[in-house]
Amino acid sequence: MSLRSNWKPAISIAALVLAAACSGPERDQPQTFPADTGPAGPVSGLDYHSYANTDDYRTTHIDLDFTVDFDRKVLVGEARLQLDRLNETNTPLVLDTRGLTIESVRAGHGARFADAAFSIGESSDDLGAPLTIEMPAYATTVIIRYETSPDALALQWLEPEQTAGKRHPFLYTQAQSIHARSFIPLQDTPGVRVTYEATVRTPPELRAVMSADNDPEAEPGGEFTFHMPQPIPPYLIALAVGDVEFKAMGERTGVYAEKEILEAAAAEFADTEAMLETTEETFGPYRWDRYDLLILPPAFPIGGMEHPRLSFITPTVIAGDKSLVALIAHELAHSWSGNLVTNASWRDLWLNEGFTTYLTNRIMQAVFGDERYYMEMALGYAELQDALPDLEDHDEALAVDLRGRDPDDVFTSIAYEKGSLFLYELELAVGREAFDRFLVSYFNEHAFQSISTEAFLDYVERTLVADHPESVSMERVQQWVFEPGIPEGAPVPHSAAFADIEPVRQAWLAGRIAAEDIDTGEWTYHHWKRFLDGMPQQLAREKLDDLDLAFDLTAAPNNEIAFSWLRIAIRNGYEPAFGRLEDFLMSIGRTKFIGVLYEDMMDAGMDEMALTVFEEAKPAYHPLAAKEIEGSLLAAD
Ligand SMILES: [Zn+2]
C-alpha cells in the first residue's frame, strides 16, 4: 500500500480495552499494552490478528462465486476452501469473518459432502468474529454460502454520481490489512497463501476485474471468470466492478479506467512498461505475467494498492506531468517485495513497505535519472523527520509490537521511510553491486513465502554480514530493527536540486524579493513541496496573498501542491482558500490528504467547519476512512 503518510488515527480507547479481550485460539493469554511492560515480547511470525488455527489446517486454494447486488449493497457469495490437514487430531476449523451472514456450511472430500455444524463466536471491534466449523475426519474442503453486510469494511459501493461517468455504480474491495474477512470467510492472515478461482456475476453493462488473469478482450455480459495461479496472501484478493474500459500501454502493461479518464491515465502512466523492464533487469524476473493498473474513482482511500497483476490506483496522481508517478513505481515494486516475499504478520510490515520504498527510489532513478532519485529520497527523508516527533518510542522500531492493537497502526513512515533508509545504508556499506546481488537472492530464495523479521535477520547474518564483516554488523542491523528513531550515523539523503529552495524562501520571507520574482519556471511538484512544506508555522496575511496572487496556489491543479498549500492556509486562517479546502474534502477520499487536513482543522480551532464538512462528505468516503477520521475528530473534540 502506498499510504506514505505520517497521519494516523489516534489509538482509540476501544482498541486498548480490546487488548485484554482478544480470545482467539492463538491468544489464550490476554495481552496488555504496551507490550514491553509484559512478561515477553511478541512471538516471531505469530499473527495476533487472526482467529484461524493455522497449525491444524492450511488453506491452499479458494473457489469463489459472487453475485454483486448493487441495490442491496451486498455480495451473495459462496467460498469453497481447500485445506491441508496438518495433524491427526480432528479439531474444528476456525476461520475469520466480520459481519457475514452464514447461510450454510458443508464439509467433505471428493464427491462426499455433508452439512457441517458451525457457530460464530463473539465479535470484536478489531478482529471480527471466529467461525468455528465441526470437521468430519475425512473432510479437506468446506463450502460456505453467505452474504456480506452492506457496511462491510472491505467494500465500497459508490453511487453513479461518485464516478467520472455518473451513469453507473462502482464497487471495489480493499482488504489490507485484515478486511478480506468482511467479504470472504477464510484464514485471514498473511502467513497463509492461496491460489484462487472466481466467478463474478454483475449487472450486464459493467465489467468485473480482479487480482487475477484479467482478460481485456472479455465483453461485459453479466458474468466473468478469473484464475489466480500464483499463491497469494488473502489481503491481496481484490475485486472491482464498474463501467471501465481497457487501454494497452505496452506488451505486458495496460490500464483499466472509466472512459472519461482512460486516455489521461494511459498518458500519465506511459512509463509503466519501462519501469517493469528496468525492475526485472535489476531485481530478477517478474513472476505475475501481466501488470495492469485500475484507476479508481476519487473516493479511493489510499494512493495505491499493490494487488498482483492489477494495482488499484487513486486518480489524484494524474497530474498531467508525470510528477507523481513514483506511486506506480511503488505499487509495481510490491510485485517483488510484498506480493512475492510477504510479511508473515503485520508486525513485519516493514519487510513489505521498507523494501518497496527502497525499490521505488531505484526504479525512479533508472527511469527518470539521478536528479529525480535524490529529490524523491530527500522528500521521503523529510517525511520521516516530520513523523518522528508524533510517534511513541515503541512505534519507531521497524518491528512494531501490535498485540492488542489495530494492525493498521503499523502504517506509518517508519515501515516505509525508515525501512528504506536502513536498506540504503546497507547499500552504501557494501556497494550497490553487492547489495543488488543480495536483493536478487533474497527475492529468489523467499519467493512465494511469507517471512518474519527474524527470518530476515537470520538471512542477513548468513549472507550480507558473513560476506562483508568489515562493513555490516548484526549489532547495527538489530539497532535499526528494534530500537527507536534513526540510528546515529545513518545516511542523510540530499538533493542538489533543492539547494536553492531554502535561500529563496528566506529571501522572500525577509521581504528582499516578491513572490512574483521567484523563478519557478523549472520547478516540478518536488520543488513546490519542498518550498511550501518548509514555510514557518505562521505567515502574515499579506505574505499569503503575495504567494497566492503570484502562483494561484488556491487553484493548484496538482493535488500534492494543493494539499501543502491548504495546510498552510488552515493554520493561518487564510479564508480565500477555504472554498477550495471544502471542495477538496468533498471530492477526494484519499486519507493521506483528508486525514491530515481534518486534523489540522481541529488543531487550528476550525472544529465547526471540520465537523460540518465531514458530515456532508462522509457518505462519499470509504467506510474505513470515515471510521478513522471520525475517531480522530471525536478524540480531538
Ligand atoms: Zn506499499
XYZ file of C-alpha atoms and ligand atoms in Angstrom:
638
model
C 0.000 0.000 0.000
C 1.273 3.447 -0.675
C -0.049 5.291 2.312
C 3.203 7.227 2.582
C 1.629 9.322 5.239
C 2.565 10.323 8.713
C -1.067 10.724 9.582
C -2.518 8.023 11.705
C -5.679 7.987 13.733
C -5.408 8.378 17.484
C -5.473 4.943 19.075
C -8.960 4.608 20.431
C -9.781 3.653 23.959
C -11.775 0.787 22.449
C -8.593 -0.609 20.906
C -6.855 -0.558 24.259
C -9.760 -2.218 26.012
C -9.726 -4.830 23.270
C -6.169 -5.656 24.195
C -7.471 -7.690 27.079
C -10.439 -9.077 25.186
C -8.783 -10.921 22.275
C -9.566 -14.537 22.810
C -8.743 -16.315 19.570
C -7.064 -19.701 19.656
C -3.623 -18.097 19.402
C -4.246 -15.613 22.143
C -5.024 -17.642 25.216
C -3.022 -15.190 27.337
C -4.692 -11.786 27.482
C -2.195 -9.236 26.207
C -1.567 -5.888 27.774
C -0.294 -2.754 26.106
C 2.363 -1.533 25.815
C 3.970 -4.890 25.390
C 7.330 -4.032 26.864
C 5.670 -3.886 30.251
C 4.568 -7.502 29.824
C 6.487 -10.669 30.535
C 7.640 -11.297 26.959
C 7.663 -9.706 23.501
C 5.548 -10.924 20.587
C 6.285 -14.370 19.179
C 8.113 -14.106 15.856
C 5.866 -14.813 12.886
C 2.752 -15.325 15.037
C -0.273 -13.430 13.745
C -2.118 -11.822 16.640
C -4.818 -10.562 14.271
C -6.378 -13.790 13.102
C -8.554 -16.366 14.830
C -7.521 -19.052 12.335
C -5.961 -22.250 13.697
C -3.302 -22.438 11.010
C -1.341 -25.096 12.916
C -4.228 -27.503 12.320
C -5.380 -26.506 8.832
C -3.894 -24.526 5.957
C -5.976 -23.270 3.059
C -4.286 -23.878 -0.288
C -6.972 -22.828 -2.781
C -10.269 -20.946 -2.760
C -13.080 -21.107 -5.315
C -15.277 -18.043 -5.112
C -18.693 -17.288 -6.531
C -20.004 -13.738 -6.130
C -23.261 -12.183 -7.216
C -22.851 -8.420 -6.999
C -26.056 -6.816 -5.776
C -25.750 -3.043 -6.132
C -29.297 -2.415 -4.912
C -28.769 -4.101 -1.567
C -25.014 -3.330 -1.466
C -24.083 -6.922 -0.716
C -22.153 -9.752 -2.287
C -24.051 -13.024 -2.258
C -21.236 -15.474 -2.084
C -20.000 -18.985 -1.966
C -16.447 -19.780 -0.849
C -15.042 -23.248 -1.303
C -11.833 -23.664 0.719
C -9.395 -26.492 0.031
C -7.399 -27.343 3.129
C -4.288 -29.233 4.112
C -4.770 -31.024 7.431
C -1.581 -30.617 9.414
C -2.184 -33.131 12.201
C -4.161 -36.224 13.116
C -6.400 -34.578 15.658
C -9.893 -33.795 14.495
C -10.128 -30.278 15.848
C -12.750 -27.904 14.468
C -11.691 -25.485 11.731
C -11.661 -21.827 12.804
C -11.955 -19.093 10.155
C -12.022 -15.304 10.299
C -15.228 -13.450 9.489
C -16.612 -9.978 10.011
C -20.262 -9.148 9.610
C -21.011 -12.111 7.331
C -24.394 -13.814 7.358
C -23.645 -17.515 7.021
C -26.389 -19.432 5.245
C -24.898 -22.919 5.202
C -21.655 -24.822 5.656
C -20.852 -28.151 4.073
C -17.675 -30.130 4.619
C -16.289 -33.123 2.799
C -13.929 -34.537 0.248
C -14.303 -35.540 -3.395
C -17.994 -36.131 -4.042
C -18.819 -36.837 -0.396
C -20.196 -33.744 1.353
C -22.480 -33.232 4.323
C -23.867 -30.284 6.245
C -21.410 -29.277 8.946
C -22.296 -27.806 12.321
C -20.912 -24.300 12.755
C -21.021 -21.406 15.186
C -19.996 -17.787 15.112
C -18.200 -16.559 18.205
C -18.355 -13.189 19.867
C -17.374 -10.303 17.609
C -14.590 -7.877 18.473
C -14.276 -4.372 17.006
C -10.789 -5.004 15.712
C -10.870 -8.627 14.638
C -14.415 -9.551 13.689
C -15.706 -12.946 14.801
C -14.397 -16.518 14.565
C -16.402 -19.013 12.520
C -15.931 -22.483 14.025
C -16.776 -25.480 11.823
C -17.010 -29.104 13.005
C -14.993 -31.181 10.543
C -15.640 -34.830 9.656
C -12.363 -36.766 9.832
C -12.246 -37.197 6.035
C -13.020 -33.574 5.146
C -10.455 -31.488 3.258
C -12.880 -28.984 1.754
C -15.507 -26.669 3.194
C -18.195 -24.912 1.176
C -19.669 -21.831 2.806
C -22.679 -19.975 1.446
C -23.008 -16.485 2.846
C -23.798 -12.854 2.294
C -21.775 -9.757 3.144
C -23.079 -6.872 5.215
C -23.931 -3.555 3.463
C -21.301 -1.879 5.660
C -18.557 -4.479 5.107
C -15.240 -2.720 5.759
C -13.522 -4.086 2.654
C -16.241 -2.971 0.244
C -17.004 0.474 -1.042
C -20.204 0.853 -3.012
C -20.159 4.070 -4.997
C -23.240 5.779 -6.331
C -23.191 6.789 -10.016
C -22.627 10.453 -9.011
C -19.360 9.426 -7.364
C -17.903 8.124 -10.630
C -16.458 10.035 -13.572
C -19.196 8.859 -15.944
C -22.014 9.423 -13.421
C -24.139 6.745 -15.117
C -23.264 3.517 -13.309
C -22.427 2.461 -9.762
C -18.962 1.199 -8.857
C -17.737 -1.359 -6.353
C -14.221 -2.099 -5.232
C -12.585 -4.010 -2.404
C -9.651 -3.062 -0.157
C -8.702 -5.982 2.080
C -5.380 -4.911 3.603
C -4.753 -5.383 6.460
C -7.457 -7.664 7.873
C -10.596 -6.886 5.898
C -10.712 -9.839 3.492
C -12.719 -11.485 6.271
C -15.510 -8.944 5.698
C -16.223 -10.364 2.236
C -14.824 -13.924 2.386
C -14.785 -16.335 5.333
C -11.155 -17.502 5.378
C -7.871 -17.798 7.248
C -7.203 -14.072 7.097
C -3.511 -13.987 7.850
C -0.593 -13.065 5.556
C 1.148 -16.222 6.762
C -1.204 -18.319 4.586
C -1.010 -18.286 0.778
C -3.770 -19.374 -1.570
C -4.457 -19.647 -5.272
C -7.989 -18.770 -6.287
C -10.625 -19.010 -8.972
C -13.730 -16.895 -9.126
C -16.987 -16.443 -10.952
C -18.444 -12.950 -10.611
C -21.987 -12.089 -11.693
C -22.545 -8.394 -12.395
C -25.162 -6.119 -13.938
C -24.825 -6.799 -17.698
C -23.331 -3.416 -18.666
C -20.488 -3.483 -16.122
C -17.032 -5.099 -16.122
C -15.507 -7.054 -13.241
C -11.734 -7.177 -12.724
C -9.741 -8.995 -10.060
C -6.179 -9.514 -8.828
C -6.032 -12.402 -11.289
C -5.805 -13.192 -15.019
C -7.992 -10.377 -16.343
C -8.922 -10.681 -19.985
C -9.015 -7.231 -21.611
C -10.980 -8.746 -24.500
C -13.767 -10.066 -22.264
C -17.032 -8.382 -23.227
C -19.356 -7.305 -20.439
C -22.400 -9.538 -20.315
C -23.078 -10.281 -16.694
C -20.553 -12.986 -15.862
C -16.776 -13.058 -15.552
C -14.416 -15.838 -14.558
C -10.959 -15.480 -13.077
C -7.988 -17.626 -12.238
C -5.103 -16.654 -9.981
C -2.461 -19.367 -10.382
C 0.197 -17.907 -8.075
C -0.354 -18.335 -4.323
C -1.038 -15.009 -2.577
C -1.875 -13.924 0.957
C -5.616 -13.229 1.456
C -5.181 -9.455 1.772
C -4.303 -9.397 -1.944
C -7.610 -10.888 -3.112
C -9.335 -7.975 -4.824
C -12.395 -7.258 -6.911
C -13.705 -4.176 -8.682
C -16.882 -3.770 -10.734
C -17.694 -0.714 -12.791
C -18.045 0.809 -16.220
C -14.328 0.516 -17.014
C -12.532 0.050 -20.306
C -9.039 -1.108 -21.139
C -6.162 0.523 -22.985
C -2.829 -1.187 -23.567
C 0.310 0.753 -22.584
C 2.887 -1.866 -23.542
C 3.250 -5.542 -24.243
C 2.576 -6.597 -20.655
C 1.054 -3.411 -19.250
C -2.244 -1.627 -19.627
C -4.790 0.452 -17.792
C -8.438 -0.069 -16.840
C -10.421 3.084 -16.138
C -13.699 4.785 -16.823
C -13.545 6.050 -20.388
C -13.652 9.691 -19.230
C -10.160 9.348 -17.740
C -8.753 6.413 -19.715
C -6.633 8.441 -22.161
C -5.265 10.767 -19.480
C -4.348 7.801 -17.294
C -2.646 5.929 -20.131
C -0.606 9.043 -20.994
C 0.319 9.767 -17.366
C 1.461 6.202 -16.709
C 3.019 5.528 -20.120
C 6.348 4.657 -18.477
C 4.922 1.633 -16.671
C 6.340 -0.847 -19.201
C 9.810 0.760 -18.880
C 9.516 0.555 -15.090
C 8.638 -3.130 -15.335
C 11.588 -3.867 -17.607
C 14.122 -1.983 -15.510
C 12.921 -3.621 -12.289
C 13.285 -7.068 -13.845
C 16.794 -6.271 -15.068
C 17.945 -5.273 -11.606
C 15.931 -7.360 -9.165
C 15.021 -10.552 -11.017
C 12.096 -11.843 -13.085
C 8.560 -10.509 -12.885
C 6.554 -13.593 -11.949
C 2.975 -12.463 -12.417
C 2.631 -12.417 -16.224
C 0.804 -9.107 -16.794
C 0.962 -5.833 -14.888
C -2.108 -3.650 -15.306
C -3.480 -0.629 -13.461
C -7.051 0.030 -12.399
C -7.816 3.719 -11.875
C -10.439 4.105 -9.148
C -12.880 6.955 -8.567
C -11.548 9.729 -6.265
C -13.162 8.214 -3.148
C -10.449 5.512 -3.117
C -8.971 5.950 0.384
C -5.319 5.254 -0.371
C -2.750 6.149 -3.016
C -2.498 2.703 -4.460
C -2.871 -0.932 -3.548
C -0.489 -3.464 -4.973
C -2.948 -6.191 -5.937
C -0.904 -8.642 -8.000
C -1.368 -8.290 -11.783
C -3.701 -5.328 -11.206
C -2.676 -2.443 -8.925
C -5.529 -0.231 -7.752
C -4.583 3.454 -8.191
C -6.028 6.768 -6.983
C -6.874 9.231 -9.773
C -5.334 12.015 -7.645
C -1.890 11.206 -9.098
C -2.965 12.028 -12.647
C -1.227 15.406 -12.613
C -0.622 15.853 -16.338
C 3.166 15.955 -15.975
C 4.075 12.512 -14.581
C 5.269 14.231 -11.406
C 3.506 11.789 -9.105
C 4.214 8.502 -10.902
C 6.514 7.306 -8.105
C 3.239 5.825 -6.877
C 3.171 3.462 -9.867
C 6.808 2.502 -9.248
C 5.836 1.800 -5.645
C 2.913 -0.498 -6.464
C 4.932 -2.242 -9.162
C 7.860 -2.801 -6.753
C 5.453 -4.673 -4.482
C 5.403 -7.392 -7.157
C 8.761 -8.321 -5.597
C 8.601 -7.016 -2.030
C 5.235 -7.776 -0.502
C 3.469 -9.904 -3.084
C 6.340 -12.308 -3.817
C 8.045 -12.120 -0.406
C 5.365 -11.252 2.124
C 5.349 -10.130 5.752
C 4.387 -13.122 7.918
C 2.419 -10.913 10.304
C 1.598 -7.186 10.384
C 4.444 -6.624 12.842
C 6.719 -7.412 9.886
C 5.099 -4.876 7.535
C 8.424 -3.070 7.071
C 9.599 -6.070 5.034
C 6.850 -5.155 2.550
C 6.928 -1.379 2.709
C 10.565 -0.584 3.549
C 11.850 -2.780 0.721
C 9.202 -1.360 -1.605
C 10.097 2.246 -0.783
C 13.767 1.470 -1.404
C 12.923 -0.244 -4.719
C 10.662 2.668 -5.707
C 13.573 5.087 -5.451
C 15.747 2.784 -7.501
C 13.096 2.447 -10.213
C 12.651 6.230 -10.339
C 16.392 6.647 -10.750
C 16.577 4.087 -13.555
C 13.647 5.565 -15.485
C 13.875 9.299 -14.675
C 17.529 9.864 -13.697
C 19.621 10.925 -10.728
C 18.062 14.318 -10.045
C 14.607 12.831 -9.595
C 16.086 9.997 -7.496
C 17.701 12.338 -4.985
C 14.670 14.618 -4.823
C 12.343 11.692 -4.096
C 14.731 10.375 -1.432
C 15.144 13.782 0.204
C 11.367 14.245 0.369
C 10.973 10.786 1.891
C 13.598 11.616 4.479
C 11.839 14.883 5.341
C 8.603 12.953 5.774
C 10.303 10.603 8.209
C 11.782 13.510 10.202
C 8.351 15.059 10.288
C 6.711 11.890 11.590
C 9.134 11.096 14.412
C 8.030 13.692 16.985
C 4.474 12.330 16.957
C 5.416 8.682 17.432
C 5.894 6.785 20.671
C 9.316 5.169 21.037
C 7.923 1.657 20.741
C 6.319 2.570 17.407
C 9.640 3.793 16.000
C 11.168 0.315 15.832
C 10.859 -1.333 12.424
C 9.286 -4.411 14.031
C 6.293 -2.926 15.876
C 4.527 -4.769 18.680
C 0.887 -4.780 17.576
C -0.590 -7.123 20.143
C -3.997 -5.916 21.175
C -3.984 -3.120 18.622
C -5.453 -2.342 15.243
C -2.878 -3.674 12.758
C -3.415 -0.592 10.599
C -1.494 1.327 13.313
C 1.708 -0.024 11.738
C 1.234 2.016 8.544
C 3.462 4.953 9.485
C 6.561 6.455 7.883
C 8.627 4.064 9.988
C 7.764 0.975 7.933
C 8.167 2.952 4.699
C 10.903 5.547 5.067
C 12.922 4.231 7.997
C 12.822 0.779 6.403
C 14.047 2.239 3.121
C 16.760 4.294 4.807
C 18.037 1.160 6.546
C 18.377 -0.610 3.192
C 20.045 2.482 1.708
C 22.639 2.334 4.495
C 23.263 -1.340 3.708
C 23.676 -0.449 0.025
C 26.214 2.253 0.860
C 28.053 -0.111 3.227
C 28.587 -2.997 0.811
C 28.300 -1.190 -2.522
C 25.389 -1.208 -4.941
C 26.526 -4.211 -6.953
C 26.851 -6.487 -3.929
C 23.615 -5.180 -2.448
C 21.689 -5.832 -5.657
C 23.034 -9.394 -5.710
C 21.806 -9.765 -2.141
C 18.344 -8.478 -3.077
C 18.031 -10.779 -6.089
C 18.900 -13.824 -3.988
C 16.647 -12.616 -1.153
C 13.691 -12.475 -3.570
C 14.581 -15.794 -5.209
C 15.084 -17.727 -2.004
C 11.892 -16.457 -0.388
C 9.685 -16.324 -3.480
C 6.013 -17.051 -2.694
C 6.778 -17.289 1.018
C 5.696 -15.212 3.988
C 8.592 -14.403 6.292
C 9.103 -12.813 9.696
C 11.531 -10.095 10.752
C 13.603 -12.763 12.500
C 13.787 -14.879 9.323
C 15.100 -11.790 7.538
C 17.683 -11.182 10.290
C 18.820 -14.774 10.052
C 19.174 -14.439 6.284
C 21.138 -11.182 6.546
C 23.500 -12.764 9.057
C 24.185 -15.719 6.749
C 24.648 -13.551 3.648
C 25.458 -9.832 3.868
C 27.102 -9.914 7.289
C 29.020 -13.139 6.573
C 30.256 -11.756 3.234
C 31.037 -8.224 4.456
C 32.016 -8.489 8.133
C 34.112 -5.354 7.820
C 31.176 -3.167 6.736
C 27.966 -4.653 8.225
C 27.431 -5.937 11.746
C 24.454 -7.660 13.333
C 24.580 -5.128 16.188
C 23.946 -2.348 13.703
C 21.187 -4.310 11.947
C 19.477 -5.066 15.283
C 19.688 -1.400 16.218
C 17.806 -0.416 13.058
C 15.157 -3.083 13.519
C 14.432 -2.956 17.236
C 15.436 0.472 18.516
C 13.507 3.715 18.181
C 14.476 6.615 15.947
C 17.108 6.846 13.254
C 20.439 5.335 14.342
C 23.293 7.798 14.684
C 25.476 7.902 11.592
C 22.635 6.919 9.254
C 22.883 8.361 5.726
C 21.083 11.649 5.080
C 19.683 11.765 1.531
C 20.493 15.090 -0.040
C 19.246 16.685 -3.263
C 21.375 19.303 -5.024
C 18.234 20.344 -6.937
C 16.807 21.642 -3.660
C 19.895 23.724 -2.834
C 18.288 27.000 -3.932
C 14.927 26.484 -2.300
C 15.885 27.437 1.249
C 17.753 30.683 0.296
C 14.879 31.722 -1.971
C 12.315 31.099 0.761
C 14.408 33.070 3.259
C 14.813 35.972 0.848
C 11.067 36.045 0.279
C 10.282 35.782 3.997
C 12.669 38.637 4.725
C 10.943 40.750 2.082
C 14.036 41.026 -0.113
C 12.128 39.605 -3.078
C 8.459 39.403 -4.006
C 6.800 36.087 -4.814
C 6.443 37.027 -8.485
C 10.239 37.422 -8.691
C 10.882 33.799 -7.711
C 11.907 31.844 -10.787
C 9.709 28.755 -10.642
C 9.826 28.012 -14.370
C 11.699 24.750 -13.926
C 10.012 23.690 -10.730
C 8.276 20.341 -10.518
C 5.957 19.197 -7.783
C 9.064 18.201 -5.811
C 10.393 21.771 -5.624
C 6.976 23.130 -4.705
C 6.568 20.605 -1.955
C 9.998 21.468 -0.552
C 9.263 25.191 -0.816
C 5.810 25.087 0.795
C 6.459 22.439 3.460
C 9.453 24.429 4.743
C 7.374 27.537 5.478
C 7.246 28.763 9.069
C 4.106 27.922 11.043
C 2.818 31.499 10.992
C 2.658 33.682 7.899
C 1.175 37.162 7.721
C -1.932 37.693 5.603
C -0.059 39.859 3.076
C 2.555 37.135 2.596
C -0.169 34.592 1.877
C -1.846 36.992 -0.573
C 1.512 37.581 -2.249
C 2.060 33.830 -2.791
C -1.472 33.111 -3.897
C -1.566 36.035 -6.301
C 1.766 35.119 -7.880
C 1.201 31.350 -8.210
C -2.561 30.851 -7.898
C -1.911 28.173 -5.280
C -5.530 28.004 -4.157
C -6.380 26.727 -7.639
C -3.311 24.455 -7.990
C -4.294 21.529 -10.206
C -1.645 19.229 -8.691
C -3.256 17.644 -5.632
C 0.021 17.372 -3.706
C 0.759 21.080 -4.176
C -2.834 21.973 -3.296
C -2.540 19.833 -0.167
C 0.655 21.549 1.034
C -0.926 24.955 0.379
C -4.178 24.094 2.157
C -2.225 23.053 5.253
C -0.608 26.494 5.318
C -3.980 28.155 4.730
C -5.618 26.255 7.598
C -3.015 27.033 10.216
C -3.030 30.723 9.247
C -6.787 31.114 8.897
C -6.437 32.113 5.226
C -10.076 32.288 4.232
C -9.659 32.797 0.465
C -8.509 29.133 0.311
C -11.375 27.691 2.350
C -13.648 27.204 -0.666
C -11.001 25.009 -2.273
C -10.484 23.265 1.060
C -14.139 22.341 1.176
C -14.144 21.193 -2.477
C -11.035 19.144 -1.806
C -12.546 17.382 1.206
C -15.821 16.814 -0.631
C -14.301 15.364 -3.778
C -11.268 13.346 -2.615
C -11.311 10.373 -0.260
C -7.588 9.683 -0.014
C -6.824 9.557 3.713
C -3.231 10.677 3.268
C -4.718 14.070 2.351
C -8.016 14.342 4.120
C -6.965 12.734 7.421
C -4.251 15.345 7.814
C -6.458 18.240 6.709
C -9.207 17.368 9.188
C -6.652 17.050 11.955
C -5.077 20.396 11.003
C -8.522 21.997 11.081
C -9.182 20.680 14.578
C -5.760 21.907 15.717
C -6.493 25.341 14.259
C -9.830 25.617 16.080
C -11.859 25.113 12.886
C -13.869 22.370 14.606
C -17.183 23.615 13.350
C -16.209 23.644 9.688
C -14.400 20.290 10.062
C -17.430 18.576 11.570
C -19.891 20.168 9.135
C -17.867 19.249 6.054
C -17.205 15.772 7.417
C -20.883 15.086 7.990
C -21.635 16.117 4.417
C -18.698 14.306 2.841
C -18.862 11.166 4.948
C -21.226 9.126 2.721
C -18.715 9.512 -0.115
C -15.722 8.316 1.908
C -14.626 4.721 2.152
C -16.067 3.182 5.354
C -12.559 2.659 6.746
C -11.527 6.250 6.025
C -14.756 7.571 7.524
C -14.281 5.430 10.621
C -10.701 6.564 11.124
C -11.426 10.246 10.579
C -14.475 10.120 12.813
C -12.316 8.546 15.525
C -9.718 11.272 15.319
C -12.314 14.082 15.144
C -14.063 12.739 18.232
C -10.760 12.174 20.030
C -9.790 15.781 19.388
C -13.189 17.094 20.353
Zn 3.232 -0.078 -0.318
